[in-house]
C-alpha positions as a printed NumPy array, in Angstrom:
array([[ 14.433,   0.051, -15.87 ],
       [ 11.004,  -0.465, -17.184],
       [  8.986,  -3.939, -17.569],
       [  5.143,  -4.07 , -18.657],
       [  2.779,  -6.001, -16.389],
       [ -1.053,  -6.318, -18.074],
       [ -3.857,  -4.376, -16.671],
       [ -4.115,  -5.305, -12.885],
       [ -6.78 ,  -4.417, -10.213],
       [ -5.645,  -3.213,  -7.209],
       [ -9.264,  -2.178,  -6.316],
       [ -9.128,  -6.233,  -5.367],
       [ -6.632,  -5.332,  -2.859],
       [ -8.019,  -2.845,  -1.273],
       [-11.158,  -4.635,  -0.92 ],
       [ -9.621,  -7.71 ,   0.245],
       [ -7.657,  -6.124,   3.059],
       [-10.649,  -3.653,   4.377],
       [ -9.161,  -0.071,   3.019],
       [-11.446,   2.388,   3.145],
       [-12.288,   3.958,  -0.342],
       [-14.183,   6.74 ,  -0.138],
       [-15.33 ,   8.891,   3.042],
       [-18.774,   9.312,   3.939],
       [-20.774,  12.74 ,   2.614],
       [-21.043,  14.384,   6.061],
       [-16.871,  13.851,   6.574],
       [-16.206,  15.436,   3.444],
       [-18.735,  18.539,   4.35 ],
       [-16.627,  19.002,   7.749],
       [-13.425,  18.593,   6.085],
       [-14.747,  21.555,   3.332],
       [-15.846,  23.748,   6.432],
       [-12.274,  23.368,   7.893],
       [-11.01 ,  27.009,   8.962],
       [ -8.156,  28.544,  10.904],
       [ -8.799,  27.936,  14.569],
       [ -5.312,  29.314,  16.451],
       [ -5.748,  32.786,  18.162],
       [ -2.646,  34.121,  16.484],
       [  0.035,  33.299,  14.184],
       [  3.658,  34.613,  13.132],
       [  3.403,  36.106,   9.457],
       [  5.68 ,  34.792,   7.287],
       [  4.108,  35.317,   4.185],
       [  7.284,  37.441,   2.986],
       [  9.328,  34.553,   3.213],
       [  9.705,  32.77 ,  -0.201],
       [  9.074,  29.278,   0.926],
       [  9.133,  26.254,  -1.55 ],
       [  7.761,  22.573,  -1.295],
       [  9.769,  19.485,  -3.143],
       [  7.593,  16.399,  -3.806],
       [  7.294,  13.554,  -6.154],
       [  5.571,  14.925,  -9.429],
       [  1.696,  15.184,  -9.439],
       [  1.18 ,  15.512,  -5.129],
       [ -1.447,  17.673,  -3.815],
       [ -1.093,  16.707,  -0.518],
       [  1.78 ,  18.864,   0.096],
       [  3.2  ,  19.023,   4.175],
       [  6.314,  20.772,   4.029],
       [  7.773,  23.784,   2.793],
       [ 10.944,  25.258,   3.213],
       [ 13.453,  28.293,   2.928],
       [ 16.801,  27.784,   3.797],
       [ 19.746,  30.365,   4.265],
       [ 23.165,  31.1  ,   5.271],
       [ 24.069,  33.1  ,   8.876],
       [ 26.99 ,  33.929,  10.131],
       [ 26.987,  33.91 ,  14.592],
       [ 27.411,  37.351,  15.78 ],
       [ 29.631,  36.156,  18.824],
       [ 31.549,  34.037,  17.349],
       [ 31.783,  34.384,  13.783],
       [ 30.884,  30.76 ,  12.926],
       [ 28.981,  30.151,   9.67 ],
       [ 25.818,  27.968,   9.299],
       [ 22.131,  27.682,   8.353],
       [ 18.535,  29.273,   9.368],
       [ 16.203,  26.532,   8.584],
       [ 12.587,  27.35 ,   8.395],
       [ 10.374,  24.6  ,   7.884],
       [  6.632,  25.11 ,   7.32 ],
       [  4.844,  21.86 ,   7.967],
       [  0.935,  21.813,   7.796],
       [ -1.32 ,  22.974,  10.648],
       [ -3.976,  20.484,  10.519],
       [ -4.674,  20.633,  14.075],
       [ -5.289,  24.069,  13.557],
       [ -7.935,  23.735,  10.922],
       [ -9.911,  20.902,  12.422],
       [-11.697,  20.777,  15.859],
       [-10.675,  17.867,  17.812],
       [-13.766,  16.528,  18.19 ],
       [-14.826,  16.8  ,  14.608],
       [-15.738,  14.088,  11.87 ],
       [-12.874,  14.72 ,  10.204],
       [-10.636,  14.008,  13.467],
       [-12.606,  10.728,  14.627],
       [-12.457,   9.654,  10.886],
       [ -8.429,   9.986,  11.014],
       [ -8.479,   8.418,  14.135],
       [-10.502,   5.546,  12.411],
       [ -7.704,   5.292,   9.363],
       [ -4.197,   6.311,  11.307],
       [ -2.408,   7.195,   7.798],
       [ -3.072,   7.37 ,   3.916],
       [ -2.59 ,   4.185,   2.5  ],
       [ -0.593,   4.192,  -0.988],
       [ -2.052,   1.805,  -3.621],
       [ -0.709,   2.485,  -7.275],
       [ -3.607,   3.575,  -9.151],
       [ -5.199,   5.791,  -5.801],
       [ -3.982,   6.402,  -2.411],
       [ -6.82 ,   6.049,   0.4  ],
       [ -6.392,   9.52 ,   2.403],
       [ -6.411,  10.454,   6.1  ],
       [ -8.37 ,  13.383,   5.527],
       [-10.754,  14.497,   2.442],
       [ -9.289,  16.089,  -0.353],
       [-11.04 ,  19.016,   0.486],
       [ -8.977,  19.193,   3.54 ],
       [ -5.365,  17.142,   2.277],
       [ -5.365,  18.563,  -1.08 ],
       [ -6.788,  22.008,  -0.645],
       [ -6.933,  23.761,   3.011],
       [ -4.831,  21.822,   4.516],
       [ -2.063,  21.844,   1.848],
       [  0.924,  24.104,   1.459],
       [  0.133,  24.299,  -1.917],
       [  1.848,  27.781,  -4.088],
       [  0.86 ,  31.381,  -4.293],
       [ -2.204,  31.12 ,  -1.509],
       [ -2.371,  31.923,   2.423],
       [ -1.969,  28.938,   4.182],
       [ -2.024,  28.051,   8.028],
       [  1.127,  26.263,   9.001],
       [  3.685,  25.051,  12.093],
       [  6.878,  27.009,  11.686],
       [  9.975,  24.984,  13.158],
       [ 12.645,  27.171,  13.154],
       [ 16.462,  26.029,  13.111],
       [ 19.669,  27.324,  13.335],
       [ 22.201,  24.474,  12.244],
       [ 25.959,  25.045,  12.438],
       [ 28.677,  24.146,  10.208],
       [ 28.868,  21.117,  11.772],
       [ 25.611,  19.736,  11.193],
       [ 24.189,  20.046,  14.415],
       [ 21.228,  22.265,  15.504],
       [ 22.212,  25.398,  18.136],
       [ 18.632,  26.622,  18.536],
       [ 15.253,  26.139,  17.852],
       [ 11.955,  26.964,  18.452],
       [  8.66 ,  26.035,  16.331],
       [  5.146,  28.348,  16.19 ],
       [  2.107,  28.499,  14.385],
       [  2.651,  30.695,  11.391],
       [  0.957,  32.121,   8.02 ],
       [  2.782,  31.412,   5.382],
       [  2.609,  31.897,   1.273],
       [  5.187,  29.237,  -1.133],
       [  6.07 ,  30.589,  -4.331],
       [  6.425,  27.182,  -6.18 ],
       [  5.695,  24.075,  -5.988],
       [  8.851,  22.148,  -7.224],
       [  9.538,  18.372,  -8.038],
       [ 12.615,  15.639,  -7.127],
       [ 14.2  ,  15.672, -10.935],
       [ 13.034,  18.774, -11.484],
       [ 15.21 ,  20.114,  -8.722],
       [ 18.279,  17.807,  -9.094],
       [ 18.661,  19.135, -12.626],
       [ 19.12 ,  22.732, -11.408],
       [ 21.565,  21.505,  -8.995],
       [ 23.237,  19.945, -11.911],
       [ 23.728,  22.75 , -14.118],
       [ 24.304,  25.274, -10.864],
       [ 21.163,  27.32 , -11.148],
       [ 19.084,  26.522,  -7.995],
       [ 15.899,  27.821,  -6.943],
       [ 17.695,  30.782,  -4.159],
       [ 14.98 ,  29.534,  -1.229],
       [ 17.006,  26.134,  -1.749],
       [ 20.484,  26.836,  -2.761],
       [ 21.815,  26.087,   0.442],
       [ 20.665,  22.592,   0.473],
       [ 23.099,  20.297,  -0.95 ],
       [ 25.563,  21.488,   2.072],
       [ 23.352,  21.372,   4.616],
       [ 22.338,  17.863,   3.704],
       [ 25.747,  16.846,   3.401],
       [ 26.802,  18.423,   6.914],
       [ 23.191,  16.551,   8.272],
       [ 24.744,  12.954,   6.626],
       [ 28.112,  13.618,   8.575],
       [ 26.532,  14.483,  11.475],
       [ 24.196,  10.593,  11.228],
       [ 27.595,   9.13 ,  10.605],
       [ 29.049,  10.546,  14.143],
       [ 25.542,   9.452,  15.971],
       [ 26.158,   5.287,  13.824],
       [ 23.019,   5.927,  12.557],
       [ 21.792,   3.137,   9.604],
       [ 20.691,   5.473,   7.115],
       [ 18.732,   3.646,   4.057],
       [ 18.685,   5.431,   0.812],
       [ 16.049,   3.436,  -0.812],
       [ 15.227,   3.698,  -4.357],
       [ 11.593,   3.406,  -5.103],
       [ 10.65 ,   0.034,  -6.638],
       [  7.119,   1.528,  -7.987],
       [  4.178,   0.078,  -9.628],
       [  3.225,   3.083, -12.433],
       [  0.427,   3.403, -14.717],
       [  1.78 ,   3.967, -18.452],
       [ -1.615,   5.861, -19.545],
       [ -2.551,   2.83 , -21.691],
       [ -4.251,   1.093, -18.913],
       [ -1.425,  -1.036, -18.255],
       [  1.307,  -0.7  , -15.5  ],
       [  4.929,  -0.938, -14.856],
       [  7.428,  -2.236, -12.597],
       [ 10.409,  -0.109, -12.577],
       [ 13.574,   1.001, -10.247],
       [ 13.241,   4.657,  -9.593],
       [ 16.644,   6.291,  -9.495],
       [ 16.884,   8.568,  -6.459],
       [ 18.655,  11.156,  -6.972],
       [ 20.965,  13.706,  -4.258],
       [ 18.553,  15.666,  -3.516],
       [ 15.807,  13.504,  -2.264],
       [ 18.663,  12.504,   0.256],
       [ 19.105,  15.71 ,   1.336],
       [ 15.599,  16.951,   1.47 ],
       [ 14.975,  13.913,   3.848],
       [ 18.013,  15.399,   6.279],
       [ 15.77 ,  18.467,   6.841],
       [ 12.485,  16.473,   7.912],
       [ 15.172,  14.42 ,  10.03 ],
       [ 16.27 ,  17.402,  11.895],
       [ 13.005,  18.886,  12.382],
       [ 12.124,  15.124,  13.875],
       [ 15.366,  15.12 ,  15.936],
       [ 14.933,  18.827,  17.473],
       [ 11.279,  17.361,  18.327],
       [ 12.468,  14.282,  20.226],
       [ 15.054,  16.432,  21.854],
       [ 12.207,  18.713,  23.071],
       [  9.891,  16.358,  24.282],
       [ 12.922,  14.424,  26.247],
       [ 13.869,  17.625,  27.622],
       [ 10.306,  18.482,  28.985],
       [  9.396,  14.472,  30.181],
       [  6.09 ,  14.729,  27.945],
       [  5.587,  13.932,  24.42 ],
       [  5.259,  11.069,  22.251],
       [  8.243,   9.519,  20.565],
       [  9.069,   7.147,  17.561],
       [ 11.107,   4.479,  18.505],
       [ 13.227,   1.836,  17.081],
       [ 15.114,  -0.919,  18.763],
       [ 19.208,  -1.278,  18.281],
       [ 20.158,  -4.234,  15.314],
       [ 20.757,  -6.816,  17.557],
       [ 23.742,  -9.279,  16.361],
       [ 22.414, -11.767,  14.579],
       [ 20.119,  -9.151,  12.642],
       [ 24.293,  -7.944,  11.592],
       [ 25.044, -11.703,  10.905],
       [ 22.642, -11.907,   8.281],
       [ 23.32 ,  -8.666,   6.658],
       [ 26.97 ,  -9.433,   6.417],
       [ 26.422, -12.226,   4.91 ],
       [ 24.009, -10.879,   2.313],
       [ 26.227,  -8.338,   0.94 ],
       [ 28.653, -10.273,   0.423],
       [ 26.555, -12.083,  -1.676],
       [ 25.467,  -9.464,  -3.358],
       [ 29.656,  -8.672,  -4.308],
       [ 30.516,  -6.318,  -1.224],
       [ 33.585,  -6.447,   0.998],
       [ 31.808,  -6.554,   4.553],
       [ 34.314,  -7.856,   7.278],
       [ 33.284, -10.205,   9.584],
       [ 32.498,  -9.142,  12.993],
       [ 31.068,  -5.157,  11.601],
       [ 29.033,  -3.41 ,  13.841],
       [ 26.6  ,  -0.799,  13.803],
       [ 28.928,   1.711,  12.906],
       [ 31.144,   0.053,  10.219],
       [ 27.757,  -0.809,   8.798],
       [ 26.671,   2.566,   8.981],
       [ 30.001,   3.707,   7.01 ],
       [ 29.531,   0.876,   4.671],
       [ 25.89 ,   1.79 ,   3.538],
       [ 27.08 ,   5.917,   3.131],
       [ 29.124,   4.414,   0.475],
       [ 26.997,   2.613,  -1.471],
       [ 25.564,   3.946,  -5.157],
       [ 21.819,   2.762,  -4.15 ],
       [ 20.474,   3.444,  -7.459],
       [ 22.186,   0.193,  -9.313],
       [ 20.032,  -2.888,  -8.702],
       [ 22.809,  -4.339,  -6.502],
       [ 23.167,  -1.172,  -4.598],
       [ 18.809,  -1.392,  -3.923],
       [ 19.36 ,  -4.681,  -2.995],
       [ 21.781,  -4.36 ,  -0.485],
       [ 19.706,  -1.291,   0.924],
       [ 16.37 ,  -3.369,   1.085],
       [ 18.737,  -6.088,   2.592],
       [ 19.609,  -3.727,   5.104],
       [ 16.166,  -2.772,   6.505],
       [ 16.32 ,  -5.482,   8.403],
       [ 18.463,  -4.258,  10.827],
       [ 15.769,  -1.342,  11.402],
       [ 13.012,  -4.084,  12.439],
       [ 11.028,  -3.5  ,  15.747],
       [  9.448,   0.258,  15.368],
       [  6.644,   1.761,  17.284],
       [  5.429,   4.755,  19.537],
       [  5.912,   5.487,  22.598],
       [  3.987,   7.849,  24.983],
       [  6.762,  10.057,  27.424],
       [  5.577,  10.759,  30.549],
       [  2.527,  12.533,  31.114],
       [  1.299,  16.401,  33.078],
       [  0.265,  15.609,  36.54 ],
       [ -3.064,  15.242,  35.794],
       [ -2.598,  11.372,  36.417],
       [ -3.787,  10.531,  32.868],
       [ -0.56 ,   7.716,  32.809],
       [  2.764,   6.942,  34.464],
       [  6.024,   8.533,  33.865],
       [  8.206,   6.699,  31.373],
       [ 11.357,   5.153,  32.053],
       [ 14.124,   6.571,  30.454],
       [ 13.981,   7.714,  27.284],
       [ 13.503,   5.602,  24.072],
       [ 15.58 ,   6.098,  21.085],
       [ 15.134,   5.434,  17.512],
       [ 18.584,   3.364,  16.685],
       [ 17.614,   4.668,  12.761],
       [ 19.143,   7.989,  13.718],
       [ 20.778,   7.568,  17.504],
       [ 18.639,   9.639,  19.652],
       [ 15.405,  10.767,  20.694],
       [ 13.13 ,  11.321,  17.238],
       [  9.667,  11.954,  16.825],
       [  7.195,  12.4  ,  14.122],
       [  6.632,  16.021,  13.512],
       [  6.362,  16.918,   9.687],
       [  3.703,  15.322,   7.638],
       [  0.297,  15.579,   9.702],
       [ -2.002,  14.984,   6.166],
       [ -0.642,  12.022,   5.743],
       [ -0.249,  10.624,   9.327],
       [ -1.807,  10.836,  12.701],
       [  0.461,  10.637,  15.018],
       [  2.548,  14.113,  13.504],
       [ -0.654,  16.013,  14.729],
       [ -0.027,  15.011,  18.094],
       [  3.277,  15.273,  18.423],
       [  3.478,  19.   ,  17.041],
       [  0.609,  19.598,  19.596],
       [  3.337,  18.498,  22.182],
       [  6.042,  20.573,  20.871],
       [  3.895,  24.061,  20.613],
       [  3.207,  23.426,  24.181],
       [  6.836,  22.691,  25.163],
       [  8.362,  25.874,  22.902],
       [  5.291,  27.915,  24.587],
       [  6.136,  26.891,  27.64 ],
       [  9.997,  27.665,  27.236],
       [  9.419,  31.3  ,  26.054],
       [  7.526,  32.16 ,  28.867],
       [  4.202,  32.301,  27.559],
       [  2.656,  29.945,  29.762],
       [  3.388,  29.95 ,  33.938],
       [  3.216,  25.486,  33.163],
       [  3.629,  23.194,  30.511],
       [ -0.016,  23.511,  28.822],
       [ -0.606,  20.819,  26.776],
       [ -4.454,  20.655,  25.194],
       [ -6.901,  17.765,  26.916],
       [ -7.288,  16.072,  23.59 ],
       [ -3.654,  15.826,  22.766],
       [ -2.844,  14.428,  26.622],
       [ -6.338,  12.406,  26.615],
       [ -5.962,  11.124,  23.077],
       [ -2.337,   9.822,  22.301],
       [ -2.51 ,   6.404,  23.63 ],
       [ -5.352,   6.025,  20.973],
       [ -3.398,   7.593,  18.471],
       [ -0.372,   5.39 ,  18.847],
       [ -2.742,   2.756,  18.676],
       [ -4.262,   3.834,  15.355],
       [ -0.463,   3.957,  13.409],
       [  0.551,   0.617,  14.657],
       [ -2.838,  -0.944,  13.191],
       [ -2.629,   1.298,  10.122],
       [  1.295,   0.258,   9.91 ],
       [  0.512,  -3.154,   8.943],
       [ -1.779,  -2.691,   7.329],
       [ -0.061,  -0.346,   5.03 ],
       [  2.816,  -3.008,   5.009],
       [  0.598,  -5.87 ,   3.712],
       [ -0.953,  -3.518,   0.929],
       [  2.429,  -2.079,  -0.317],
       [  3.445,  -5.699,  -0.14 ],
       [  0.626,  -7.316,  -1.705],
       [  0.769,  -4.739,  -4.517],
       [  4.443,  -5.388,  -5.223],
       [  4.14 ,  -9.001,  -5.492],
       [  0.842,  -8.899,  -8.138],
       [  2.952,  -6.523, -10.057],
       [  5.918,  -9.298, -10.266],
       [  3.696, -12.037, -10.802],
       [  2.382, -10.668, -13.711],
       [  5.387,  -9.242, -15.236],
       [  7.579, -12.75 , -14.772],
       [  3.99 , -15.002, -15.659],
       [  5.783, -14.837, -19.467],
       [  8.642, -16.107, -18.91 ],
       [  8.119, -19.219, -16.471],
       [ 10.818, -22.027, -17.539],
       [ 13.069, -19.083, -18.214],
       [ 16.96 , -19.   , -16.256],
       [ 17.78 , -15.059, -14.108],
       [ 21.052, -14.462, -12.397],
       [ 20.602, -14.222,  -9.016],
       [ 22.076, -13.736,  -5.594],
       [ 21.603, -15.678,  -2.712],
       [ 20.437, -13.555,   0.479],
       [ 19.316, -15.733,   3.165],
       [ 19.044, -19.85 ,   4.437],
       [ 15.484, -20.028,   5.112],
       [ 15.755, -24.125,   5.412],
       [ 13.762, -25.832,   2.753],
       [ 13.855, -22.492,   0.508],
       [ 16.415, -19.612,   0.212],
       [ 15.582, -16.076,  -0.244],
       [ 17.43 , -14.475,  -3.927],
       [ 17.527, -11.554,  -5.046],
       [ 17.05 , -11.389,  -8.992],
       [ 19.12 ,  -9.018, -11.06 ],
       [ 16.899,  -8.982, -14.229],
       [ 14.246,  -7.823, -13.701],
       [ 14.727,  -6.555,  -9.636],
       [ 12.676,  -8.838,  -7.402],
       [ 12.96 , -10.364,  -4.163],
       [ 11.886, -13.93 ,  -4.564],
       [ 12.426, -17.627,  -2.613],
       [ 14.211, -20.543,  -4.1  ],
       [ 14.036, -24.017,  -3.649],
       [ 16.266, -26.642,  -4.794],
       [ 15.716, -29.878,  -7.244],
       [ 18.137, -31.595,  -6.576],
       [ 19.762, -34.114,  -3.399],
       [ 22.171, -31.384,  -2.986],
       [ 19.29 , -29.058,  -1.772],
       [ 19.382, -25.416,  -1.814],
       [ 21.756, -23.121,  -3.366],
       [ 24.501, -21.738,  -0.175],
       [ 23.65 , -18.833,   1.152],
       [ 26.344, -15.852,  -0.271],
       [ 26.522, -17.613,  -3.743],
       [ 25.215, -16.576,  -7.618],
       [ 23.478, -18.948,  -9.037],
       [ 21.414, -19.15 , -12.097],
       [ 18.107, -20.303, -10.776],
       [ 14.899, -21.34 , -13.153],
       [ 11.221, -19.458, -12.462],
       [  9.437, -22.283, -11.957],
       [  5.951, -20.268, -10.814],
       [  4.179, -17.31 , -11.464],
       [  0.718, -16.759, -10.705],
       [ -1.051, -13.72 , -10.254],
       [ -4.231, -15.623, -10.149],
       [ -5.376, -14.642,  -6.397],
       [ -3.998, -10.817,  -6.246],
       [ -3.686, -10.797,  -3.034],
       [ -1.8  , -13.776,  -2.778],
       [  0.21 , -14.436,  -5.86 ],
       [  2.982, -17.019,  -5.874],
       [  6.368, -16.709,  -7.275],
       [  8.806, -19.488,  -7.168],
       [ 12.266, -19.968,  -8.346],
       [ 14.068, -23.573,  -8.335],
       [ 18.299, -24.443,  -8.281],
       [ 19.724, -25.682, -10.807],
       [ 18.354, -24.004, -13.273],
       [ 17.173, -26.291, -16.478]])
């Protein structure tokens, strides 16, 4: 679904929340001068390896090749996963411009007309980038997942790699459709689907978000539309999962690392969802936990507008992220962590491993998990993790929760100019609508027609609409006037 907003400057967000917009002329001459820095590496360059992305990225981190094995022993069928993620540790010197630069910035930062980069494009979109038919320096995990879903080895090394195509979401769904797969990626539907079972059995909350994009048209105006997310996208997410979950395992294993964590949905964080899909028309019972709620969402077709709203709804219950540093070498640097910290999202240890051009912290974290696979075959005597890896995290993790909110607040601030301007026309006008949440003197809806998340007041002595009903409900305000913080207002009853 498609609706026309005017021209819009997002350059006024940027500005207004301090993004960065360009990089200075000496960090794009490091980034160019970027070259291979690891003694040796694995060649894998016979290995047809693909990357899937949305259409028109450059800044490509993954690549993959998937295929069937049979166990020798035992004669149980599964998957070799090899997953080539983007050495960018091994093309820049930590202390380069390029690395106190990406230190500076934590993670690109999306705005709809141009993202603001960690590194220069020299260095995201060419060097760095796993993009088809050239050499290119990358981190090799390397998986062996059985039939159930679950990984029975790994190990991960720096690698040389060549992909043969650079493929795209829709692009690749369609083969799946008509049963004529790229070969490097035939395997992927079941593997995704034995991945999915396998978050079910952990009561993982998995959220298969549609995109809700802001999209220029190429007539210098934009759109708001609902981006269908097809299989696929689902599945190719399970991989990047598992190389995350293998690294968490690894780094709880060896005490040292640095994980992503997530804190469990605490009750009344399930009270509120409950109540929200049932206003949004789905049979919830009262009382579900974690892992009816997991069940619940696998079930869902997240491409309707109901379906993303339910989804959205249900990020909520994922609320309370971060870092956290495990351990340390006995070098004193910091003090052993207690326990380790899971990410509820996907019920164990999980760390950030696979897209180091877009995000500081995966840099690190591979570092950690080179060291620890090193360590395990035997090339190292001790656990050998580099000085600016050990000496550097807590200023990493630092970096992505700064950048995190900031990200947050531009995404956010985008969306709601976008929505502003679309609904500005038709003020006075009566939506359908669903009501989420009781925020007191408004309610939070969520609008069918076109899909936004809005508040609600009511006109009336009887107040606001109850939470879990449908009301029709009047746009009484919509101003895109200050883009960063544009108003939009519905009332109950509607006129």
């Amino acid at each position: 679904m498609k609706l026309y907003a005017a021209a819009l400057d997002f350059r006024a967000v940027a500005r207004e929340f301090g993004v960065p917009e360009t990089f200075a002329p000496e960090v794009h001459a490091d980034a160019a001068a970027a070259a291979d820095r690891r003694a040796a590496r694995t060649d894998l360059r016979d290995v047809p390896f693909v990357t899937i992305d949305p259409p028109g990225s450059m800044d490509l981190d993954q690549a993959m090749h998937l295929a069937e094995v049979v166990d020798d022993a035992t004669g149980a069928a599964g998957w070799r996963v090899l997953y080539a993620i983007a050495d960018v540790g091994g093309l820049i010197a930590p202390d380069s411009l390029v690395a106190a630069e990406a230190m500076r910035r934590g993670q690109t930062i999306y705005l709809p007309d141009e993202p603001t980069r960690l590194h220069p494009a020299a260095l995201s979109e060419d060097a760095g980038s796993l993009l088809p038919d050239v050499d290119r320096p990358a981190i090799v995990w390397d998986i062996v997942v059985g039939a159930d879903g679950e990984p029975t080895s790994w190990d991960v090394y720096p690698g040389l790699v060549r992909s043969v195509a650079r493929l795209e979401y829709m692009e690749v769904q369609a083969t799946f459709d008509v049963g004529d797969p790229h070969p490097s990626i035939a395997a992927l539907p079941e593997l995704g689907r034995a991945r999915q079972g396998s978050a079910l059995r952990r009561e993982a909350i998995n959220l298969r978000l549609p995109s809700q994009t802001v999209a220029p048209t190429g007539d210098g105006r934009w759109e708001l539309h609902l981006d269908a997310r097809p299989p696929v996208m689902d599945f190719n997410s399970e991989i990047s999962l598992l190389a995350g979950m293998v690294a968490g395992q690894m780094m709880a294993e060896a005490g040292v690392g640095v994980l992503r964590t997530l804190r469990p949905a605490g009750e009344e964080a399930l009270a509120e969802f409950r109540v929200a899909a049932r206003a949004l028309g789905y049979e919830l019972a009262d009382g579900a936990g974690v892992a009816e709620v997991s069940a619940f969402l696998a079930g869902v077709d997240a491409d309707s507008p109901r379906g993303m709203a339910v989804m959205k709804d249900a990020s909520r219950l994922l609320r309370g992220s971060g870092y956290q540093r495990l351990g340390a070498l006995d070098d004193g640097s910091a003090e052993a962590s207690e326990g380790v910290p899971v990410h509820s999202g996907v019920g164990g240890p999980y760390a950030h491993v696979t897209a180091p051009l877009r995000r500081l912290i995966d840099r690190f974290g591979l570092e950690y998990c080179l060291a620890i696979a090193a360590h395990r075959r035997g090339e190292t005597a001790t656990l050998e993790v580099p000085a600016w890896v050990d000496g550097g995290v807590d200023e990493a993790i630092s970096s992505m929760a700064t950048s995190g909110q900031l990200a947050s607040r531009v995404d956010r601030a985008c969306l709601d100019l976008t929505e502003a301007v679309v609904l500005e026309p038709w003020v006075g006008h009566a939506f359908d609508s669903a009501v989420l949440h009781d925020r007191g003197e408004e309610v939070e809806v969520f609008v069918f027609e076109p899909p936004v998340f809005a508040n609600c007041r009511g006109t009336t002595e009887a107040g606001v609409p109850p939470e879990g009903s449908a009301p029709r409900i009047s746009l009484v305000t919509a101003d895109p006037s200050n883009p960063v913080e544009p108003r939009v207002l519905f009332a109950w009853p509607a006129d």
